[in-house]
Short mmCIF file of C-alpha atoms and ligand atoms in Angstrom, two decimals:
data_model
loop_
_atom_site.label_atom_id
_atom_site.label_comp_id
_atom_site.label_asym_id
_atom_site.label_seq_id
_atom_site.Cartn_x
_atom_site.Cartn_y
_atom_site.Cartn_z
CA MET A 27 8.89 18.88 6.10
CA LEU A 28 8.49 16.20 2.79
CA LYS A 29 10.96 17.55 0.22
CA ARG A 30 9.53 15.97 -2.89
CA LYS A 31 6.88 17.09 -5.45
CA ASP A 32 5.78 13.00 -6.06
CA MET A 33 5.17 9.93 -3.91
CA LEU A 34 6.16 7.08 -5.94
CA GLY A 35 8.02 4.73 -3.58
CA LEU A 36 9.36 3.92 -0.33
CA ILE A 37 12.74 2.70 -1.64
CA ASP A 38 13.92 6.30 -1.61
CA THR A 39 11.84 7.40 1.06
CA SER A 40 13.59 8.06 4.54
CA ALA A 41 12.97 7.04 7.90
CA GLU A 42 12.31 10.89 8.85
CA GLU A 43 9.85 11.38 5.94
CA ILE A 44 7.97 8.31 7.07
CA ASP A 45 7.69 9.36 10.82
CA GLU A 46 6.56 12.62 9.50
CA ILE A 47 3.79 11.14 7.30
CA LEU A 48 2.79 8.83 9.84
CA THR A 49 2.45 11.11 12.60
CA LEU A 50 0.43 13.68 10.53
CA ALA A 51 -2.05 10.54 9.20
CA ALA A 52 -2.25 9.65 13.08
CA ALA A 53 -3.58 13.19 13.86
CA MET A 54 -5.52 12.82 10.78
CA LYS A 55 -7.37 9.60 11.48
CA ALA A 56 -7.98 10.88 15.30
CA LYS A 57 -10.16 13.67 13.69
CA LEU A 58 -11.77 10.99 11.03
CA ARG A 59 -12.56 8.96 13.94
CA ALA A 60 -14.10 11.84 15.59
CA GLY A 61 -16.46 12.20 12.93
CA GLU A 62 -14.47 15.28 11.13
CA LYS A 63 -14.47 15.08 7.40
CA LYS A 64 -14.45 18.89 6.37
CA PHE A 65 -10.95 20.34 5.90
CA ASP A 66 -9.58 23.06 3.72
CA ASP A 67 -6.37 22.14 3.22
CA LEU A 68 -6.77 21.60 -0.49
CA ALA A 69 -9.61 23.99 -1.22
CA GLY A 70 -9.38 25.17 -4.99
CA LYS A 71 -7.32 22.33 -5.87
CA THR A 72 -7.78 19.45 -8.21
CA CYS A 73 -6.95 15.79 -8.25
CA THR A 74 -7.41 13.34 -10.89
CA VAL A 75 -7.49 9.64 -10.02
CA LEU A 76 -6.08 7.73 -13.09
CA PHE A 77 -6.40 3.67 -12.88
CA TYR A 78 -5.44 1.58 -15.40
CA GLU A 79 -6.15 -1.51 -13.19
CA ASN A 80 -9.07 -2.65 -11.21
CA SER A 81 -9.46 -1.55 -7.20
CA THR A 82 -12.07 -0.56 -4.78
CA ARG A 83 -10.31 0.48 -1.42
CA THR A 84 -7.33 2.10 -3.27
CA ARG A 85 -9.44 4.27 -5.61
CA THR A 86 -11.94 5.10 -3.15
CA SER A 87 -9.90 5.79 -0.45
CA PHE A 88 -7.45 8.30 -2.42
CA GLU A 89 -10.78 10.11 -3.67
CA GLN A 90 -12.35 10.33 -0.48
CA ALA A 91 -9.14 11.64 1.04
CA ALA A 92 -8.81 14.62 -1.40
CA LYS A 93 -12.58 15.42 -0.81
CA TYR A 94 -12.25 15.42 2.65
CA LEU A 95 -9.22 17.97 2.28
CA GLY A 96 -11.82 20.03 0.27
CA ALA A 97 -10.11 19.23 -3.53
CA THR A 98 -12.29 18.85 -6.52
CA THR A 99 -11.81 15.29 -7.88
CA VAL A 100 -11.98 13.59 -11.19
CA ASN A 101 -11.78 9.85 -11.89
CA ILE A 102 -10.89 8.34 -15.04
CA ALA A 103 -11.01 4.71 -15.62
CA ALA A 104 -8.71 3.92 -18.34
CA ALA A 105 -11.09 1.74 -19.89
CA THR A 106 -13.18 4.90 -20.82
CA SER A 107 -10.80 7.07 -21.47
CA SER A 108 -8.60 7.85 -24.81
CA VAL A 109 -6.03 5.48 -23.42
CA ALA A 110 -8.67 2.97 -25.02
CA LYS A 111 -8.04 4.75 -28.27
CA GLY A 112 -4.26 4.54 -28.08
CA GLU A 113 -3.11 7.72 -26.31
CA THR A 114 0.21 7.43 -24.64
CA LEU A 115 0.70 8.02 -21.07
CA VAL A 116 2.82 10.99 -21.52
CA ASP A 117 0.13 12.50 -23.87
CA THR A 118 -2.65 11.80 -21.17
CA GLY A 119 -0.16 13.38 -18.54
CA LYS A 120 0.14 16.55 -20.92
CA THR A 121 -3.52 16.82 -20.83
CA LEU A 122 -3.95 16.52 -17.19
CA ASP A 123 -1.24 18.73 -16.93
CA ALA A 124 -2.87 21.38 -19.33
CA GLN A 125 -5.85 20.99 -17.46
CA ARG A 126 -4.04 22.64 -14.17
CA ASN A 127 -4.30 19.49 -12.07
CA ASP A 128 -2.43 19.53 -9.11
CA PHE A 129 -2.31 15.64 -8.21
CA ILE A 130 -2.56 12.82 -10.17
CA VAL A 131 -3.04 9.61 -8.61
CA MET A 132 -2.22 6.65 -10.86
CA ARG A 133 -2.28 3.22 -10.87
CA HIS A 134 -0.66 1.24 -13.54
CA PRO A 135 0.38 -2.70 -14.59
CA MET A 136 3.78 -1.52 -15.53
CA GLY A 137 6.27 -1.20 -13.03
CA GLY A 138 8.04 2.55 -13.54
CA ALA A 139 4.89 3.95 -14.94
CA PRO A 140 4.36 6.46 -12.29
CA TYR A 141 8.09 7.57 -12.51
CA LEU A 142 7.63 8.24 -16.17
CA LEU A 143 4.63 10.38 -15.63
CA ALA A 144 6.14 12.46 -12.61
CA LYS A 145 8.95 13.29 -14.77
CA THR A 146 6.67 14.90 -17.37
CA VAL A 147 3.92 16.62 -15.54
CA LYS A 148 3.81 19.45 -13.30
CA ALA A 149 1.28 18.11 -11.04
CA SER A 150 2.08 15.82 -8.09
CA VAL A 151 2.13 12.07 -8.69
CA LEU A 152 1.13 9.73 -6.01
CA ASN A 153 1.84 6.13 -7.22
CA ALA A 154 -1.33 3.72 -6.20
CA GLY A 155 0.45 0.56 -7.35
CA ASP A 156 2.76 -0.01 -10.42
CA GLY A 157 2.77 -3.55 -11.73
CA MET A 158 4.73 -5.64 -9.21
CA ASN A 159 6.96 -2.89 -8.10
CA GLU A 160 5.57 -0.22 -4.97
CA HIS A 161 2.32 0.78 -3.19
CA PRO A 162 3.84 2.96 -1.37
CA SER A 163 0.60 4.24 0.32
CA GLN A 164 -0.55 0.95 1.17
CA ALA A 165 2.79 0.18 3.02
CA LEU A 166 2.45 3.66 4.87
CA LEU A 167 -1.32 2.53 6.23
CA ASP A 168 -0.19 -0.84 7.12
CA MET A 169 2.96 1.00 9.20
CA LEU A 170 0.27 3.23 10.61
CA THR A 171 -1.98 0.47 11.87
CA MET A 172 0.98 -1.31 13.31
CA ARG A 173 2.52 1.91 14.91
CA GLU A 174 -1.08 2.74 16.48
CA GLU A 175 -1.21 -0.85 18.07
CA PHE A 176 2.14 -1.20 19.45
CA GLY A 177 3.41 2.54 20.09
CA THR A 178 6.45 1.92 17.90
CA LEU A 179 7.73 0.04 14.55
CA ARG A 180 11.31 -0.41 16.03
CA GLY A 181 11.90 -3.83 17.02
CA LEU A 182 8.72 -5.30 15.79
CA LYS A 183 8.48 -8.51 13.76
CA VAL A 184 6.37 -8.89 10.79
CA ALA A 185 5.66 -11.84 9.01
CA ILE A 186 4.30 -11.60 5.47
CA LEU A 187 2.80 -14.55 4.05
CA GLY A 188 1.46 -14.97 0.52
CA ASP A 189 2.10 -14.12 -3.10
CA ILE A 190 5.44 -12.10 -2.16
CA LYS A 191 6.56 -12.17 -5.51
CA HIS A 192 3.88 -10.46 -7.32
CA SER A 193 3.21 -8.41 -4.43
CA ARG A 194 3.79 -4.40 -4.64
CA VAL A 195 2.74 -4.19 -1.20
CA ALA A 196 5.37 -6.63 0.12
CA LYS A 197 8.33 -4.60 -1.59
CA SER A 198 7.00 -1.28 -0.14
CA ASN A 199 6.41 -2.88 3.23
CA LEU A 200 10.01 -4.46 3.23
CA PHE A 201 11.45 -0.97 2.12
CA GLY A 202 9.65 1.10 4.96
CA LEU A 203 9.50 -1.50 7.81
CA LYS A 204 13.51 -2.13 7.54
CA LYS A 205 14.16 1.68 7.58
CA MET A 206 11.79 1.93 10.41
CA GLY A 207 13.89 -0.87 12.51
CA ALA A 208 11.25 -3.71 12.30
CA GLU A 209 12.32 -7.17 11.16
CA VAL A 210 10.91 -8.71 8.24
CA THR A 211 10.16 -12.76 7.79
CA MET A 212 8.45 -14.21 4.92
CA PHE A 213 7.14 -17.33 3.74
CA ALA A 214 5.65 -18.53 0.33
CA PRO A 215 6.17 -21.48 -2.02
CA GLU A 216 9.83 -20.91 -3.40
CA THR A 217 8.03 -20.07 -6.67
CA LEU A 218 6.32 -16.97 -5.16
CA ILE A 219 9.39 -15.52 -3.55
CA PRO A 220 11.21 -13.10 -5.65
CA LYS A 221 14.98 -13.38 -6.42
CA ASP A 222 17.06 -11.68 -4.04
CA VAL A 223 14.67 -10.61 -1.49
CA ASP A 224 16.88 -11.73 1.02
CA LYS A 225 19.61 -9.22 0.09
CA LEU A 226 16.84 -6.55 0.79
CA GLY A 227 16.74 -7.69 4.28
CA ALA A 228 13.98 -10.21 4.46
CA LYS A 229 14.40 -13.06 6.15
CA LEU A 230 13.05 -16.31 4.49
CA CYS A 231 11.70 -18.73 6.37
CA VAL A 232 11.22 -22.83 5.83
CA SER A 233 7.86 -23.20 7.53
CA ARG A 234 5.02 -21.14 8.85
CA GLU A 235 5.79 -21.95 12.20
CA GLU A 236 9.42 -20.34 11.69
CA ALA A 237 7.83 -17.49 9.95
CA LEU A 238 4.93 -16.86 12.49
CA ASP A 239 7.42 -17.77 15.84
CA GLY A 240 7.21 -14.65 17.91
CA ALA A 241 5.51 -12.24 15.45
CA ASP A 242 3.77 -9.17 16.28
CA VAL A 243 2.22 -8.83 13.01
CA VAL A 244 1.19 -11.47 10.43
CA MET A 245 0.25 -9.99 7.02
CA GLY A 246 -1.47 -12.07 4.43
CA LEU A 247 -1.19 -11.14 1.11
CA ARG A 248 -3.29 -12.51 -1.75
CA ILE A 249 -2.74 -14.99 -4.41
CA GLN A 250 -2.39 -12.60 -7.42
CA LEU A 251 -3.90 -15.26 -10.47
CA GLU A 252 -3.84 -12.38 -12.79
CA ARG A 253 -0.28 -11.82 -12.83
CA GLN A 254 0.94 -15.29 -12.90
CA GLN A 255 0.84 -18.21 -15.23
CA ALA A 256 -0.69 -21.25 -13.91
CA GLY A 257 2.13 -23.84 -12.37
CA ASN A 258 3.29 -21.74 -9.34
CA PHE A 259 1.79 -24.23 -7.11
CA PRO A 260 -0.41 -27.15 -7.52
CA SER A 261 -4.08 -25.90 -6.45
CA LEU A 262 -5.63 -23.20 -4.30
CA GLY A 263 -6.63 -25.93 -1.99
CA GLU A 264 -3.41 -27.33 -1.40
CA TYR A 265 -1.78 -23.88 -1.18
CA ALA A 266 -4.22 -23.11 1.44
CA ALA A 267 -3.36 -26.25 3.49
CA PHE A 268 0.49 -26.05 3.26
CA TYR A 269 0.95 -22.21 3.18
CA GLY A 270 -2.42 -20.39 4.06
CA VAL A 271 -3.13 -19.27 7.88
CA ASP A 272 -5.58 -20.32 9.82
CA GLU A 273 -6.36 -20.24 13.64
CA LYS A 274 -4.05 -23.10 14.49
CA THR A 275 -1.04 -21.58 12.89
CA LEU A 276 -1.67 -18.14 14.04
CA GLY A 277 -1.13 -19.36 17.30
CA TYR A 278 2.51 -19.53 16.45
CA ALA A 279 2.58 -15.95 16.59
CA LYS A 280 2.65 -13.54 19.93
CA PRO A 281 -0.66 -13.59 21.61
CA ASN A 282 -1.35 -10.02 21.11
CA ALA A 283 -0.05 -10.15 17.35
CA ILE A 284 -2.31 -8.61 15.07
CA VAL A 285 -3.79 -9.46 11.40
CA LEU A 286 -3.49 -7.42 8.47
CA HIS A 287 -4.17 -8.12 4.79
CA PRO A 288 -4.36 -5.19 2.29
CA GLY A 289 -7.60 -6.70 0.38
CA PRO A 290 -9.11 -8.11 -1.74
CA VAL A 291 -8.83 -11.29 0.22
CA ASN A 292 -9.07 -14.73 -0.91
CA ARG A 293 -11.21 -16.37 1.65
CA GLY A 294 -10.07 -19.46 2.80
CA VAL A 295 -6.99 -19.30 0.47
CA GLU A 296 -4.37 -17.16 2.10
CA LEU A 297 -6.18 -16.59 5.26
CA THR A 298 -8.95 -18.50 6.76
CA SER A 299 -12.52 -16.90 7.51
CA GLY A 300 -11.55 -17.31 11.08
CA VAL A 301 -8.56 -15.35 10.95
CA ILE A 302 -10.03 -12.44 8.80
CA ASP A 303 -12.74 -12.05 11.18
CA HIS A 304 -10.43 -13.05 14.37
CA GLU A 305 -10.68 -10.41 17.11
CA ARG A 306 -6.94 -10.02 16.80
CA SER A 307 -7.74 -9.14 12.95
CA ARG A 308 -7.41 -5.46 12.22
CA ILE A 309 -8.26 -5.35 8.29
CA GLU A 310 -11.18 -2.91 8.71
CA GLU A 311 -8.89 -0.63 10.61
CA GLN A 312 -6.36 -0.80 7.80
CA VAL A 313 -9.29 0.95 5.69
CA LEU A 314 -9.53 4.06 7.84
CA SER A 315 -5.61 4.05 8.32
CA GLY A 316 -5.85 4.30 4.28
CA VAL A 317 -7.90 7.38 4.18
CA ALA A 318 -5.74 9.21 7.08
CA VAL A 319 -2.51 8.53 5.20
CA ARG A 320 -3.60 9.38 1.82
CA MET A 321 -4.94 13.03 3.33
CA ALA A 322 -1.71 12.98 5.27
CA LEU A 323 0.29 12.57 1.97
CA MET A 324 -1.50 15.29 -0.43
CA LYS A 325 -1.48 17.64 2.58
CA LEU A 326 2.42 17.33 2.78
CA LEU A 327 2.81 17.15 -0.76
CA ASN A 328 0.56 20.45 -1.32
CA GLU A 329 3.01 22.11 1.20
CA TYR A 330 5.96 21.19 -0.81
CA ARG A 331 3.96 22.70 -4.01
CA GLU A 332 3.10 25.73 -2.25
CA ARG A 333 6.59 26.49 -1.44
CA ASN A 334 8.45 25.06 -4.49
CA CYS A 335 6.44 24.87 -7.48
C1 NCD B 7 -3.32 -4.54 -3.24
C2 NCD B 7 -2.85 -4.33 -4.59
O1 NCD B 7 -3.65 -3.74 -5.62
O2 NCD B 7 -1.40 -4.15 -4.53
N1 NCD B 7 -4.46 -4.10 -2.75
C3 NCD B 7 -4.77 -2.96 -2.52
O3 NCD B 7 -4.07 -1.90 -2.92
N2 NCD B 7 -5.62 -2.87 -1.34
C4 NCD B 7 -3.01 -6.00 -2.93
C5 NCD B 7 -3.86 -6.85 -3.97
O4 NCD B 7 -4.44 -6.67 -4.90
O5 NCD B 7 -3.92 -8.19 -3.66
#
């Protein structure tokens, strides 16, 4: 049983909790696959989706998950809300609480923002990405996709390549995968590797060949131009040539390795189109995993709320 009001990061989520979320998400996914979309676990509940950053799949996926579970959903884009008039995050949170919201799904450019919100509201807060910190539901959907493919996460070798420094997806995956017994290797230009990430358990590699050698999972990450100054690497073309994954470099991984990417993909930069559309690519599968994981998270948090809040 999840014993928490909020889901903010995998750094403090246990292996048992991750296992519980993934097991329920797998069952939810099987139902979605069978065409079932109408559940009543969150009937009578409200969920506000509050995004201070752009998004396509994460925002729609949370909204669909809440709707499929029977909740009423409200969508706030920060650019069109009172935030644009200077309202603080805490005041926005108080307003949403006064409206008796049960869930607030938030994406924010500042690392730690959802932690602040969670402390000040009665609603359950789900972190949909906070700056360069964490993106727990993305890592959970990645882990669900891997677990469905290979049956277990224990012993899997996961190679993460791309803009690791600016990626909350890489950090949440590292925390989660290590707890579940997987090995994580990373490769990127030195300027795109966060300081001390090896101390968190990642194995840093000096080449694509080394990172992909024997990998079960090859995860590409987007070069996040919006979060970096120019100068981390000479040009996108050179990045693609020396650090990107094409069909030849994919050959260093195991023959049954799968390709993942959280999206949006810069086609031809971190992955070539041949790799994105490869028969080993599970990028579209990740999207369905995303709806299922978010349904599982909200259902489990709601069960906690019903018992304790
Ligand atoms: C990721 C994010 O926003 O952190 N995307 C996502 O949630 N699907 C990765 C990215 O933006 O590159």
